[in-house]
C-alpha positions as YAML, in Angstrom:
chain: A
units: angstrom
residues:
- id: 1
  name: ARG
  ca: [31.36, 61.39, -60.82]
- id: 2
  name: GLN
  ca: [30.15, 57.99, -62.01]
- id: 3
  name: ARG
  ca: [29.18, 55.33, -59.58]
- id: 4
  name: SER
  ca: [27.44, 51.97, -59.42]
- id: 5
  name: GLU
  ca: [25.49, 50.70, -56.41]
- id: 6
  name: GLY
  ca: [26.64, 47.33, -55.09]
- id: 7
  name: PRO
  ca: [25.98, 45.12, -52.06]
- id: 8
  name: ARG
  ca: [29.22, 46.18, -50.44]
- id: 9
  name: GLY
  ca: [29.03, 49.95, -50.90]
- id: 10
  name: ILE
  ca: [29.65, 52.59, -53.57]
- id: 11
  name: LEU
  ca: [32.13, 52.17, -56.42]
- id: 12
  name: PHE
  ca: [33.98, 55.46, -56.97]
- id: 13
  name: GLN
  ca: [36.22, 56.45, -59.87]
- id: 14
  name: PRO
  ca: [39.95, 56.92, -58.99]
- id: 15
  name: ALA
  ca: [39.70, 60.73, -58.74]
- id: 16
  name: VAL
  ca: [37.19, 60.50, -55.93]
- id: 17
  name: ALA
  ca: [39.01, 57.59, -54.35]
- id: 18
  name: HIS
  ca: [42.13, 59.75, -54.30]
- id: 19
  name: LEU
  ca: [40.18, 62.44, -52.42]
- id: 20
  name: ALA
  ca: [39.26, 59.85, -49.81]
- id: 21
  name: LYS
  ca: [42.94, 59.12, -49.30]
- id: 22
  name: SER
  ca: [44.10, 62.73, -49.15]
- id: 23
  name: PRO
  ca: [45.29, 64.27, -45.84]
- id: 24
  name: GLN
  ca: [42.74, 67.07, -46.25]
- id: 25
  name: ALA
  ca: [39.78, 64.72, -46.28]
- id: 26
  name: LEU
  ca: [39.44, 64.54, -42.50]
- id: 27
  name: ASP
  ca: [39.60, 68.32, -42.17]
- id: 28
  name: TYR
  ca: [36.93, 68.59, -44.80]
- id: 29
  name: ALA
  ca: [34.74, 66.20, -42.85]
- id: 30
  name: LYS
  ca: [35.18, 68.24, -39.70]
- id: 31
  name: HIS
  ca: [34.49, 71.47, -41.54]
- id: 32
  name: VAL
  ca: [31.30, 70.17, -43.13]
- id: 33
  name: LEU
  ca: [30.09, 68.67, -39.86]
- id: 34
  name: HIS
  ca: [30.35, 72.07, -38.21]
- id: 35
  name: ALA
  ca: [29.59, 74.47, -41.04]
- id: 36
  name: ARG
  ca: [26.32, 72.94, -42.22]
- id: 37
  name: ALA
  ca: [24.72, 71.92, -38.98]
- id: 38
  name: ASP
  ca: [21.19, 72.51, -40.28]
- id: 39
  name: ALA
  ca: [21.34, 70.11, -43.21]
- id: 40
  name: ARG
  ca: [22.16, 66.53, -44.11]
- id: 41
  name: LEU
  ca: [25.93, 66.48, -43.81]
- id: 42
  name: VAL
  ca: [28.20, 64.46, -46.08]
- id: 43
  name: ALA
  ca: [31.90, 63.89, -45.43]
- id: 44
  name: ILE
  ca: [34.40, 61.65, -47.16]
- id: 45
  name: LEU
  ca: [36.84, 60.14, -44.66]
- id: 46
  name: ARG
  ca: [40.14, 58.48, -45.51]
- id: 47
  name: LEU
  ca: [40.89, 54.94, -44.44]
- id: 48
  name: GLU
  ca: [44.34, 55.31, -42.88]
- id: 49
  name: GLY
  ca: [44.44, 56.56, -39.31]
- id: 50
  name: LEU
  ca: [40.69, 57.19, -39.29]
- id: 51
  name: VAL
  ca: [39.46, 55.88, -35.94]
- id: 52
  name: LEU
  ca: [41.31, 58.08, -33.46]
- id: 53
  name: PRO
  ca: [40.95, 61.39, -35.36]
- id: 54
  name: TRP
  ca: [37.24, 60.89, -36.07]
- id: 55
  name: VAL
  ca: [36.46, 59.81, -32.53]
- id: 56
  name: SER
  ca: [38.13, 62.99, -31.29]
- id: 57
  name: LEU
  ca: [35.45, 65.06, -33.07]
- id: 58
  name: TRP
  ca: [32.72, 63.62, -30.86]
- id: 59
  name: PRO
  ca: [32.52, 64.70, -27.19]
- id: 60
  name: GLY
  ca: [31.71, 62.22, -24.47]
- id: 61
  name: GLU
  ca: [32.28, 58.52, -24.99]
- id: 62
  name: PRO
  ca: [30.78, 57.42, -28.34]
- id: 63
  name: GLY
  ca: [34.07, 55.77, -29.40]
- id: 64
  name: GLN
  ca: [32.78, 52.22, -29.13]
- id: 65
  name: GLN
  ca: [29.77, 53.06, -31.30]
- id: 66
  name: ILE
  ca: [31.99, 54.69, -33.94]
- id: 67
  name: GLU
  ca: [34.43, 51.78, -34.05]
- id: 68
  name: LEU
  ca: [31.54, 49.32, -34.41]
- id: 69
  name: ALA
  ca: [30.04, 51.38, -37.26]
- id: 70
  name: LEU
  ca: [33.41, 51.50, -39.04]
- id: 71
  name: GLU
  ca: [33.92, 47.76, -38.61]
- id: 72
  name: GLN
  ca: [30.48, 47.13, -40.11]
- id: 73
  name: ALA
  ca: [31.42, 49.36, -43.06]
- id: 74
  name: ARG
  ca: [34.72, 47.47, -43.50]
- id: 75
  name: GLN
  ca: [32.64, 44.28, -43.79]
- id: 76
  name: GLY
  ca: [30.62, 45.83, -46.61]
- id: 77
  name: GLN
  ca: [27.62, 46.68, -44.43]
- id: 78
  name: LEU
  ca: [25.96, 49.95, -43.46]
- id: 79
  name: GLY
  ca: [27.39, 51.26, -40.19]
- id: 80
  name: GLN
  ca: [25.19, 53.42, -37.99]
- id: 81
  name: PHE
  ca: [25.36, 55.25, -34.64]
- id: 82
  name: THR
  ca: [23.67, 58.12, -32.82]
- id: 83
  name: ALA
  ca: [25.73, 60.65, -30.86]
- id: 84
  name: PHE
  ca: [25.86, 64.19, -29.53]
- id: 85
  name: CYS
  ca: [28.18, 66.80, -31.07]
- id: 86
  name: PRO
  ca: [27.80, 70.60, -30.90]
- id: 87
  name: THR
  ca: [28.40, 72.79, -33.93]
- id: 88
  name: ALA
  ca: [31.40, 75.11, -34.22]
- id: 89
  name: LYS
  ca: [29.21, 77.88, -32.76]
- id: 90
  name: GLY
  ca: [28.41, 75.74, -29.74]
- id: 91
  name: VAL
  ca: [24.84, 74.87, -30.73]
- id: 92
  name: PRO
  ca: [24.02, 71.46, -29.14]
- id: 93
  name: LYS
  ca: [23.01, 68.86, -31.72]
- id: 94
  name: PHE
  ca: [22.22, 65.15, -31.85]
- id: 95
  name: TRP
  ca: [23.17, 63.27, -35.03]
- id: 96
  name: ASP
  ca: [22.12, 60.04, -36.71]
- id: 97
  name: VAL
  ca: [25.26, 58.95, -38.58]
- id: 98
  name: ARG
  ca: [25.45, 56.39, -41.42]
- id: 99
  name: VAL
  ca: [28.85, 55.09, -42.58]
- id: 100
  name: THR
  ca: [29.24, 53.44, -46.02]
- id: 101
  name: PRO
  ca: [32.39, 51.88, -47.51]
- id: 102
  name: ILE
  ca: [33.97, 53.46, -50.61]
- id: 103
  name: TYR
  ca: [35.66, 51.19, -53.14]
- id: 104
  name: GLY
  ca: [38.04, 52.05, -55.95]
- id: 105
  name: ALA
  ca: [37.91, 50.77, -59.52]
- id: 106
  name: ASP
  ca: [40.05, 47.82, -58.43]
- id: 107
  name: GLY
  ca: [37.46, 46.78, -55.85]
- id: 108
  name: GLN
  ca: [39.70, 47.65, -52.92]
- id: 109
  name: LEU
  ca: [38.40, 49.57, -49.92]
- id: 110
  name: GLN
  ca: [39.50, 53.20, -50.26]
- id: 111
  name: GLY
  ca: [37.66, 54.98, -47.47]
- id: 112
  name: PHE
  ca: [34.25, 55.72, -46.04]
- id: 113
  name: LEU
  ca: [31.30, 57.98, -46.77]
- id: 114
  name: SER
  ca: [29.75, 59.46, -43.60]
- id: 115
  name: VAL
  ca: [26.24, 60.96, -43.77]
- id: 116
  name: SER
  ca: [25.04, 62.75, -40.62]
- id: 117
  name: ARG
  ca: [21.41, 63.76, -40.10]
- id: 118
  name: ASP
  ca: [20.32, 66.28, -37.46]
- id: 119
  name: ILE
  ca: [17.83, 64.54, -35.11]
- id: 120
  name: THR
  ca: [17.93, 67.12, -32.32]
- id: 121
  name: THR
  ca: [14.18, 67.88, -32.50]
- id: 122
  name: LEU
  ca: [13.30, 64.20, -32.22]
- id: 123
  name: GLN
  ca: [15.65, 63.73, -29.27]
- id: 124
  name: GLU
  ca: [14.11, 66.72, -27.51]
- id: 125
  name: LEU
  ca: [10.61, 65.35, -28.07]
- id: 126
  name: LEU
  ca: [11.60, 61.98, -26.63]
- id: 127
  name: ARG
  ca: [13.29, 63.69, -23.71]
- id: 128
  name: ALA
  ca: [10.20, 65.78, -23.00]
- id: 129
  name: ARG
  ca: [8.01, 62.68, -23.09]
- id: 130
  name: GLU
  ca: [10.31, 60.88, -20.66]
- id: 131
  name: ARG
  ca: [10.27, 63.83, -18.27]
- id: 132
  name: ALA
  ca: [6.48, 64.01, -18.42]
- id: 133
  name: ARG
  ca: [6.32, 60.28, -17.67]
- id: 134
  name: ILE
  ca: [8.53, 60.75, -14.61]
- id: 135
  name: LEU
  ca: [6.18, 63.42, -13.25]
- id: 136
  name: ALA
  ca: [3.01, 61.45, -13.98]
- id: 137
  name: ASP
  ca: [4.38, 58.29, -12.38]
- id: 138
  name: ALA
  ca: [5.57, 60.16, -9.30]
- id: 139
  name: GLN
  ca: [2.21, 61.87, -8.79]
- id: 140
  name: LYS
  ca: [0.39, 58.55, -9.02]
- id: 141
  name: VAL
  ca: [2.82, 56.71, -6.72]
- id: 142
  name: ALA
  ca: [2.80, 59.48, -4.11]
- id: 143
  name: MET
  ca: [-0.99, 59.52, -3.89]
- id: 144
  name: GLU
  ca: [-1.15, 55.72, -3.71]
- id: 145
  name: GLN
  ca: [1.43, 55.79, -0.91]
- id: 146
  name: ALA
  ca: [-0.63, 58.33, 1.01]
- id: 147
  name: VAL
  ca: [-3.77, 56.17, 0.70]
- id: 148
  name: SER
  ca: [-1.91, 53.04, 1.81]
- id: 149
  name: GLY
  ca: [-0.72, 54.71, 5.01]
- id: 150
  name: ALA
  ca: [2.95, 55.34, 4.14]
- id: 151
  name: SER
  ca: [4.80, 57.85, 6.30]
- id: 152
  name: LEU
  ca: [4.58, 61.50, 5.28]
- id: 153
  name: GLU
  ca: [8.36, 61.64, 4.76]
- id: 154
  name: GLN
  ca: [8.18, 58.69, 2.38]
- id: 155
  name: VAL
  ca: [5.31, 60.22, 0.39]
- id: 156
  name: LEU
  ca: [6.97, 63.63, 0.15]
- id: 157
  name: GLY
  ca: [10.26, 61.90, -0.71]
- id: 158
  name: THR
  ca: [8.63, 60.48, -3.83]
- id: 159
  name: ILE
  ca: [7.70, 63.99, -4.95]
- id: 160
  name: VAL
  ca: [11.16, 65.36, -4.13]
- id: 161
  name: ARG
  ca: [12.96, 62.61, -6.05]
- id: 162
  name: ALA
  ca: [10.72, 63.21, -9.08]
- id: 163
  name: ALA
  ca: [11.77, 66.87, -9.16]
- id: 164
  name: GLU
  ca: [15.42, 65.86, -8.92]
- id: 165
  name: ALA
  ca: [15.05, 63.23, -11.65]
- id: 166
  name: TYR
  ca: [13.27, 65.72, -13.92]
- id: 167
  name: SER
  ca: [16.21, 68.11, -13.56]
- id: 168
  name: GLU
  ca: [18.60, 65.22, -14.32]
- id: 169
  name: GLU
  ca: [19.98, 65.54, -10.78]
- id: 170
  name: ALA
  ca: [20.90, 69.22, -11.28]
- id: 171
  name: MET
  ca: [18.60, 70.17, -8.38]
- id: 172
  name: LEU
  ca: [18.63, 69.06, -4.74]
- id: 173
  name: VAL
  ca: [15.08, 69.35, -3.43]
- id: 174
  name: SER
  ca: [13.46, 69.40, 0.00]
- id: 175
  name: VAL
  ca: [10.05, 69.96, 1.59]
- id: 176
  name: LEU
  ca: [9.62, 71.93, 4.83]
- id: 177
  name: LEU
  ca: [6.32, 71.83, 6.75]
- id: 178
  name: ALA
  ca: [4.73, 74.84, 8.44]
- id: 179
  name: GLN
  ca: [4.06, 74.07, 12.12]
- id: 180
  name: GLU
  ca: [3.34, 76.66, 14.82]
- id: 181
  name: GLY
  ca: [5.21, 79.52, 13.16]
- id: 182
  name: ARG
  ca: [8.21, 77.45, 12.13]
- id: 183
  name: LEU
  ca: [9.30, 75.26, 9.22]
- id: 184
  name: ARG
  ca: [10.04, 71.65, 10.08]
- id: 185
  name: HIS
  ca: [11.78, 68.94, 8.09]
- id: 186
  name: GLY
  ca: [9.49, 67.05, 5.74]
- id: 187
  name: ALA
  ca: [11.72, 65.32, 3.19]
- id: 188
  name: ALA
  ca: [15.21, 65.93, 1.79]
- id: 189
  name: PRO
  ca: [16.72, 62.63, 0.61]
- id: 190
  name: SER
  ca: [19.63, 64.18, -1.31]
- id: 191
  name: LEU
  ca: [20.68, 67.14, 0.87]
- id: 192
  name: PRO
  ca: [23.53, 66.76, 3.39]
- id: 193
  name: GLN
  ca: [22.09, 65.73, 6.76]
- id: 194
  name: ALA
  ca: [24.07, 68.40, 8.59]
- id: 195
  name: PHE
  ca: [22.43, 71.08, 6.46]
- id: 196
  name: VAL
  ca: [18.96, 69.54, 6.90]
- id: 197
  name: ALA
  ca: [19.36, 69.49, 10.67]
- id: 198
  name: ALA
  ca: [20.62, 73.09, 10.80]
- id: 199
  name: ILE
  ca: [17.60, 74.57, 9.01]
- id: 200
  name: ASP
  ca: [15.00, 72.38, 10.74]
- id: 201
  name: GLY
  ca: [12.85, 74.72, 12.83]
- id: 202
  name: MET
  ca: [13.54, 77.89, 10.81]
- id: 203
  name: ALA
  ca: [11.17, 80.70, 11.83]
- id: 204
  name: ILE
  ca: [8.48, 82.00, 9.48]
- id: 205
  name: GLY
  ca: [8.72, 85.77, 9.01]
- id: 206
  name: PRO
  ca: [9.40, 88.63, 6.56]
- id: 207
  name: ASN
  ca: [13.17, 88.44, 7.10]
- id: 208
  name: ALA
  ca: [13.47, 84.87, 8.37]
- id: 209
  name: GLY
  ca: [15.61, 83.43, 5.60]
- id: 210
  name: TRP
  ca: [14.62, 82.29, 2.14]
- id: 211
  name: CYS
  ca: [11.99, 79.72, 3.19]
- id: 212
  name: GLY
  ca: [10.65, 81.69, 6.14]
- id: 213
  name: LYS
  ca: [10.02, 84.66, 3.85]
- id: 214
  name: ALA
  ca: [8.33, 82.48, 1.18]
- id: 215
  name: ALA
  ca: [6.00, 81.00, 3.81]
- id: 216
  name: HIS
  ca: [5.31, 84.38, 5.41]
- id: 217
  name: PHE
  ca: [4.38, 86.20, 2.20]
- id: 218
  name: ASN
  ca: [2.94, 83.10, 0.49]
- id: 219
  name: GLN
  ca: [5.03, 83.70, -2.61]
- id: 220
  name: GLU
  ca: [8.14, 82.30, -4.25]
- id: 221
  name: VAL
  ca: [11.54, 83.54, -3.16]
- id: 222
  name: ILE
  ca: [14.58, 83.18, -5.45]
- id: 223
  name: ALA
  ca: [18.18, 83.50, -4.29]
- id: 224
  name: SER
  ca: [20.16, 83.21, -7.54]
- id: 225
  name: ASP
  ca: [23.47, 83.59, -5.66]
- id: 226
  name: ILE
  ca: [23.55, 82.46, -2.03]
- id: 227
  name: ALA
  ca: [26.95, 84.08, -1.54]
- id: 228
  name: THR
  ca: [25.52, 87.59, -2.01]
- id: 229
  name: ASP
  ca: [21.86, 87.26, -1.01]
- id: 230
  name: PRO
  ca: [21.05, 89.04, 2.30]
- id: 231
  name: LEU
  ca: [18.38, 86.44, 3.20]
- id: 232
  name: TRP
  ca: [21.19, 83.92, 3.54]
- id: 233
  name: GLN
  ca: [23.22, 85.95, 6.01]
- id: 234
  name: ASP
  ca: [22.76, 83.46, 8.87]
- id: 235
  name: TYR
  ca: [23.16, 80.31, 6.76]
- id: 236
  name: LYS
  ca: [25.49, 81.41, 3.95]
- id: 237
  name: GLU
  ca: [28.65, 79.77, 5.22]
- id: 238
  name: LEU
  ca: [26.80, 76.55, 5.99]
- id: 239
  name: ALA
  ca: [25.26, 76.37, 2.52]
- id: 240
  name: LEU
  ca: [28.48, 77.23, 0.70]
- id: 241
  name: SER
  ca: [30.39, 74.65, 2.73]
- id: 242
  name: HIS
  ca: [28.06, 72.00, 1.29]
- id: 243
  name: GLY
  ca: [28.41, 73.31, -2.27]
- id: 244
  name: LEU
  ca: [24.97, 74.96, -2.47]
- id: 245
  name: ARG
  ca: [25.08, 78.15, -4.58]
- id: 246
  name: SER
  ca: [21.49, 79.04, -5.44]
- id: 247
  name: CYS
  ca: [18.04, 78.42, -3.98]
- id: 248
  name: TRP
  ca: [14.41, 78.76, -4.96]
- id: 249
  name: SER
  ca: [11.58, 78.37, -2.44]
- id: 250
  name: GLN
  ca: [7.96, 77.85, -3.46]
- id: 251
  name: PRO
  ca: [5.06, 77.90, -0.93]
- id: 252
  name: ILE
  ca: [2.77, 74.87, -0.72]
- id: 253
  name: ARG
  ca: [-0.82, 76.09, -0.28]
- id: 254
  name: SER
  ca: [-3.96, 74.34, 0.87]
- id: 255
  name: ALA
  ca: [-7.20, 74.53, -1.12]
- id: 256
  name: SER
  ca: [-8.15, 77.57, 0.97]
- id: 257
  name: GLY
  ca: [-4.80, 79.30, 0.39]
- id: 258
  name: THR
  ca: [-3.21, 78.53, 3.77]
- id: 259
  name: VAL
  ca: [0.54, 77.91, 3.63]
- id: 260
  name: LEU
  ca: [1.26, 74.28, 4.52]
- id: 261
  name: GLY
  ca: [4.99, 74.42, 3.88]
- id: 262
  name: THR
  ca: [7.56, 75.12, 1.17]
- id: 263
  name: LEU
  ca: [9.20, 73.11, -1.59]
- id: 264
  name: VAL
  ca: [12.81, 74.22, -1.98]
- id: 265
  name: CYS
  ca: [15.15, 73.65, -4.95]
- id: 266
  name: TYR
  ca: [18.90, 74.05, -4.51]
- id: 267
  name: ARG
  ca: [21.60, 74.00, -7.18]
- id: 268
  name: ARG
  ca: [25.38, 73.85, -7.03]
- id: 269
  name: GLU
  ca: [25.81, 76.84, -9.34]
- id: 270
  name: VAL
  ca: [24.45, 80.38, -9.59]
- id: 271
  name: HIS
  ca: [21.09, 79.97, -11.28]
- id: 272
  name: VAL
  ca: [17.72, 81.59, -11.94]
- id: 273
  name: PRO
  ca: [14.88, 79.08, -12.49]
- id: 274
  name: THR
  ca: [13.57, 78.85, -16.04]
- id: 275
  name: ALA
  ca: [9.92, 79.02, -17.05]
- id: 276
  name: GLU
  ca: [9.95, 75.25, -17.69]
- id: 277
  name: GLU
  ca: [11.40, 74.57, -14.24]
- id: 278
  name: LYS
  ca: [8.77, 76.77, -12.63]
- id: 279
  name: GLU
  ca: [5.94, 75.00, -14.42]
- id: 280
  name: THR
  ca: [7.32, 71.59, -13.47]
- id: 281
  name: VAL
  ca: [7.75, 72.48, -9.81]
- id: 282
  name: ALA
  ca: [4.25, 73.98, -9.77]
- id: 283
  name: LEU
  ca: [2.82, 70.56, -10.74]
- id: 284
  name: LEU
  ca: [4.69, 68.84, -7.91]
- id: 285
  name: VAL
  ca: [3.80, 71.60, -5.43]
- id: 286
  name: ASN
  ca: [0.12, 71.06, -6.29]
- id: 287
  name: THR
  ca: [0.51, 67.32, -5.66]
- id: 288
  name: ALA
  ca: [2.20, 67.98, -2.32]
- id: 289
  name: ALA
  ca: [-0.55, 70.44, -1.42]
- id: 290
  name: LEU
  ca: [-3.23, 67.87, -2.20]
- id: 291
  name: ILE
  ca: [-1.55, 65.26, 0.01]
- id: 292
  name: LEU
  ca: [-0.83, 67.65, 2.90]
- id: 293
  name: ASP
  ca: [-4.27, 69.21, 2.74]
- id: 294
  name: HIS
  ca: [-5.96, 65.84, 2.75]
- id: 295
  name: ARG
  ca: [-3.84, 64.60, 5.65]
- id: 296
  name: ARG
  ca: [-4.45, 67.81, 7.58]
- id: 297
  name: VAL
  ca: [-8.20, 67.37, 7.21]
- id: 298
  name: LEU
  ca: [-7.98, 63.79, 8.46]
- id: 299
  name: GLU
  ca: [-5.70, 64.63, 11.40]
- id: 300
  name: GLU
  ca: [-7.52, 67.70, 12.64]
- id: 301
  name: ARG
  ca: [-10.97, 66.09, 12.53]
- id: 302
  name: GLN
  ca: [-12.37, 69.54, 13.28]
- id: 303
  name: THR
  ca: [-14.08, 70.06, 9.98]
- id: 304
  name: THR
  ca: [-17.66, 69.18, 9.23]
- id: 305
  name: GLN
  ca: [-18.62, 65.84, 7.72]
- id: 306
  name: GLU
  ca: [-19.37, 67.61, 4.45]
- id: 307
  name: ALA
  ca: [-15.88, 69.10, 4.24]
- id: 308
  name: LEU
  ca: [-14.35, 65.72, 4.96]
- id: 309
  name: ARG
  ca: [-16.51, 64.07, 2.29]
- id: 310
  name: GLN
  ca: [-15.46, 66.69, -0.28]
- id: 311
  name: SER
  ca: [-11.80, 66.20, 0.55]
- id: 312
  name: GLU
  ca: [-12.12, 62.42, 0.16]
- id: 313
  name: GLU
  ca: [-13.92, 62.87, -3.15]
- id: 314
  name: ARG
  ca: [-11.28, 65.29, -4.41]
- id: 315
  name: TYR
  ca: [-8.57, 62.82, -3.49]
- id: 316
  name: ARG
  ca: [-10.38, 59.88, -5.08]
- id: 317
  name: LEU
  ca: [-10.89, 61.79, -8.33]
- id: 318
  name: SER
  ca: [-7.24, 62.79, -8.36]
- id: 319
  name: ILE
  ca: [-6.12, 59.18, -8.00]
- id: 320
  name: GLU
  ca: [-8.49, 58.09, -10.75]
- id: 321
  name: ALA
  ca: [-7.22, 60.89, -12.99]
- id: 322
  name: SER
  ca: [-3.61, 59.95, -12.31]
- id: 323
  name: GLY
  ca: [-4.33, 56.53, -13.76]
- id: 324
  name: ASN
  ca: [-5.49, 58.22, -16.98]
- id: 325
  name: ILE
  ca: [-2.61, 60.65, -17.34]
- id: 326
  name: GLY
  ca: [-1.19, 60.78, -20.83]
- id: 327
  name: THR
  ca: [1.51, 62.77, -22.57]
- id: 328
  name: TRP
  ca: [1.84, 63.92, -26.14]
- id: 329
  name: ALA
  ca: [4.20, 66.04, -28.20]
- id: 330
  name: VAL
  ca: [3.91, 67.81, -31.54]
- id: 331
  name: ASP
  ca: [6.72, 68.67, -33.95]
- id: 332
  name: PRO
  ca: [5.62, 71.98, -35.52]
- id: 333
  name: LYS
  ca: [7.99, 71.48, -38.46]
- id: 334
  name: THR
  ca: [6.44, 68.20, -39.61]
- id: 335
  name: ASN
  ca: [2.98, 68.49, -38.00]
- id: 336
  name: MET
  ca: [3.59, 65.03, -36.56]
- id: 337
  name: ALA
  ca: [2.42, 64.07, -33.08]
- id: 338
  name: VAL
  ca: [3.36, 61.23, -30.75]
- id: 339
  name: MET
  ca: [1.40, 59.93, -27.76]
- id: 340
  name: ASP
  ca: [2.16, 57.53, -24.92]
- id: 341
  name: ALA
  ca: [-0.08, 54.59, -24.07]
- id: 342
  name: GLY
  ca: [-2.07, 56.63, -21.54]
- id: 343
  name: PHE
  ca: [-3.13, 59.23, -24.08]
- id: 344
  name: ALA
  ca: [-3.76, 56.60, -26.75]
- id: 345
  name: ASN
  ca: [-6.19, 54.96, -24.32]
- id: 346
  name: LEU
  ca: [-7.95, 58.26, -23.66]
- id: 347
  name: PHE
  ca: [-8.33, 58.91, -27.41]
- id: 348
  name: GLY
  ca: [-9.19, 55.31, -28.25]
- id: 349
  name: VAL
  ca: [-6.47, 55.01, -30.91]
- id: 350
  name: ASP
  ca: [-3.93, 52.30, -31.71]
- id: 351
  name: PRO
  ca: [-1.11, 52.61, -29.07]
- id: 352
  name: GLU
  ca: [1.51, 51.41, -31.57]
- id: 353
  name: ILE
  ca: [0.57, 54.09, -34.12]
- id: 354
  name: ALA
  ca: [0.42, 56.71, -31.37]
- id: 355
  name: ASN
  ca: [3.89, 55.80, -30.10]
- id: 356
  name: LYS
  ca: [5.47, 55.81, -33.57]
- id: 357
  name: GLY
  ca: [3.78, 59.10, -34.48]
- id: 358
  name: ALA
  ca: [1.13, 60.24, -36.91]
- id: 359
  name: GLU
  ca: [-0.20, 63.48, -38.36]
- id: 360
  name: VAL
  ca: [-2.02, 65.70, -35.87]
- id: 361
  name: ALA
  ca: [-5.27, 65.13, -37.76]
- id: 362
  name: TYR
  ca: [-5.17, 61.42, -36.83]
- id: 363
  name: PHE
  ca: [-5.64, 62.42, -33.19]
- id: 364
  name: SER
  ca: [-7.60, 65.66, -33.56]
- id: 365
  name: ASP
  ca: [-10.37, 63.84, -35.47]
- id: 366
  name: LYS
  ca: [-11.19, 62.10, -32.18]
- id: 367
  name: ILE
  ca: [-11.85, 65.43, -30.41]
- id: 368
  name: HIS
  ca: [-15.51, 66.36, -30.08]
- id: 369
  name: VAL
  ca: [-16.55, 68.34, -33.14]
- id: 370
  name: GLU
  ca: [-17.66, 71.31, -31.02]
- id: 371
  name: ASP
  ca: [-14.32, 71.48, -29.17]
- id: 372
  name: ARG
  ca: [-11.94, 70.68, -32.04]
- id: 373
  name: PRO
  ca: [-11.43, 74.27, -33.37]
- id: 374
  name: MET
  ca: [-10.69, 75.55, -29.86]
- id: 375
  name: VAL
  ca: [-8.09, 72.83, -29.20]
- id: 376
  name: LEU
  ca: [-6.29, 73.26, -32.53]
- id: 377
  name: GLN
  ca: [-6.25, 77.02, -32.05]
- id: 378
  name: ALA
  ca: [-4.79, 76.60, -28.53]
- id: 379
  name: ILE
  ca: [-2.04, 74.29, -29.84]
- id: 380
  name: ALA
  ca: [-1.13, 76.73, -32.61]
- id: 381
  name: HIS
  ca: [-1.09, 79.63, -30.16]
- id: 382
  name: ALA
  ca: [1.19, 77.78, -27.74]
- id: 383
  name: ILE
  ca: [3.63, 76.88, -30.52]
- id: 384
  name: LYS
  ca: [3.67, 80.43, -31.86]
- id: 385
  name: THR
  ca: [3.99, 82.30, -28.55]
- id: 386
  name: GLY
  ca: [5.62, 79.76, -26.24]
- id: 387
  name: GLU
  ca: [2.82, 80.32, -23.75]
- id: 388
  name: ARG
  ca: [1.38, 77.48, -21.68]
- id: 389
  name: TYR
  ca: [-1.13, 75.13, -23.36]
- id: 390
  name: ASP
  ca: [-4.06, 74.68, -20.96]
- id: 391
  name: VAL
  ca: [-7.49, 73.58, -22.24]
- id: 392
  name: ASP
  ca: [-10.38, 71.33, -21.24]
- id: 393
  name: TYR
  ca: [-12.18, 69.45, -24.00]
- id: 394
  name: ARG
  ca: [-14.20, 66.37, -24.88]
- id: 395
  name: ILE
  ca: [-13.20, 63.26, -26.83]
- id: 396
  name: SER
  ca: [-15.68, 61.22, -28.83]
- id: 397
  name: HIS
  ca: [-14.40, 57.80, -27.75]
- id: 398
  name: PRO
  ca: [-14.91, 54.86, -30.16]
- id: 399
  name: SER
  ca: [-16.86, 53.11, -27.38]
- id: 400
  name: GLY
  ca: [-19.56, 55.74, -27.80]
- id: 401
  name: LYS
  ca: [-18.94, 57.57, -24.54]
- id: 402
  name: VAL
  ca: [-17.75, 61.14, -24.22]
- id: 403
  name: VAL
  ca: [-14.49, 61.54, -22.28]
- id: 404
  name: TRP
  ca: [-13.43, 64.83, -20.72]
- id: 405
  name: VAL
  ca: [-9.73, 65.69, -20.91]
- id: 406
  name: THR
  ca: [-7.97, 68.49, -19.06]
...
């Protein structure tokens, strides 16, 4: 085809303009959108009757965005929107869509050219950063609340709500506290109060329900289907009546390994926790353990002055560390990394550049020369195997000081 670029769009010869008018054009657009989900997708869409059929291809409620993009294209501008649409095989994808007007030889608007770019990886990176921010903020707030004298239920409620927010409200979370052989209510802001009251005081023992068993054996207990799990025999009807279908109980341990309570995650569907969910809950369990352990030391006042001093120091260091928490993400396909303001501060780099993203080398050059090979190797190993990335290393800060990062 021959074309000439103009301020109002692309000038197409009549043969191509005819294609834009044809009844098959919309089907072609739908076919290309689904058949080539891994590439830059191009579809020619006809002008007549376009809005309703095209909107129907996109799940959810992106209609207003699409109509705005089409109106911009009608005015000779570039229309743009971002929306979710799975492929024909059901693979979830996010798309950045650009809509350009198509003109015939007579200068009249004939249709539109839609170009869709797969931005799923970017969306996932942004989502992961947001989730990490939620956890970091919650840990910091909870510890500050504990220092300021907030009630234990309020402090634990902060941790519980962070877990629920991280799961995008898919989980209902509670904390039960171990007291004299029983589990007592700690925090459960989203669970039905009737259910909370019924399980308050559950015994700790090898067959004492899902939480009692977790506390007794000091290990996680998973009930993927409450309706069939024998540990739920005494509470099954109660749980099902409130729409709870699966449960996962994780013990909260003190620094010495003593069980202080359990953190419990419920869902309204049959479910087995994923590795990501387990890792996330483990972070919040550790925060809860730190708070409960510290409070226990203060309340009991039976420990030596040295033990109390160590607990206070551990807590102080944790609060200081929480103020220097940073998150980062790497796209293995492009070798680009992004950092939030916290990590940019730790590395001593420009926060704006860090937020927009730069090559990994921009950040890794700040790592102490003796630690740099180890860190890069650990990142590569985590990307290749999917195993957890967990390293301690030093940063050569521009101020001249050496900063330890864990």
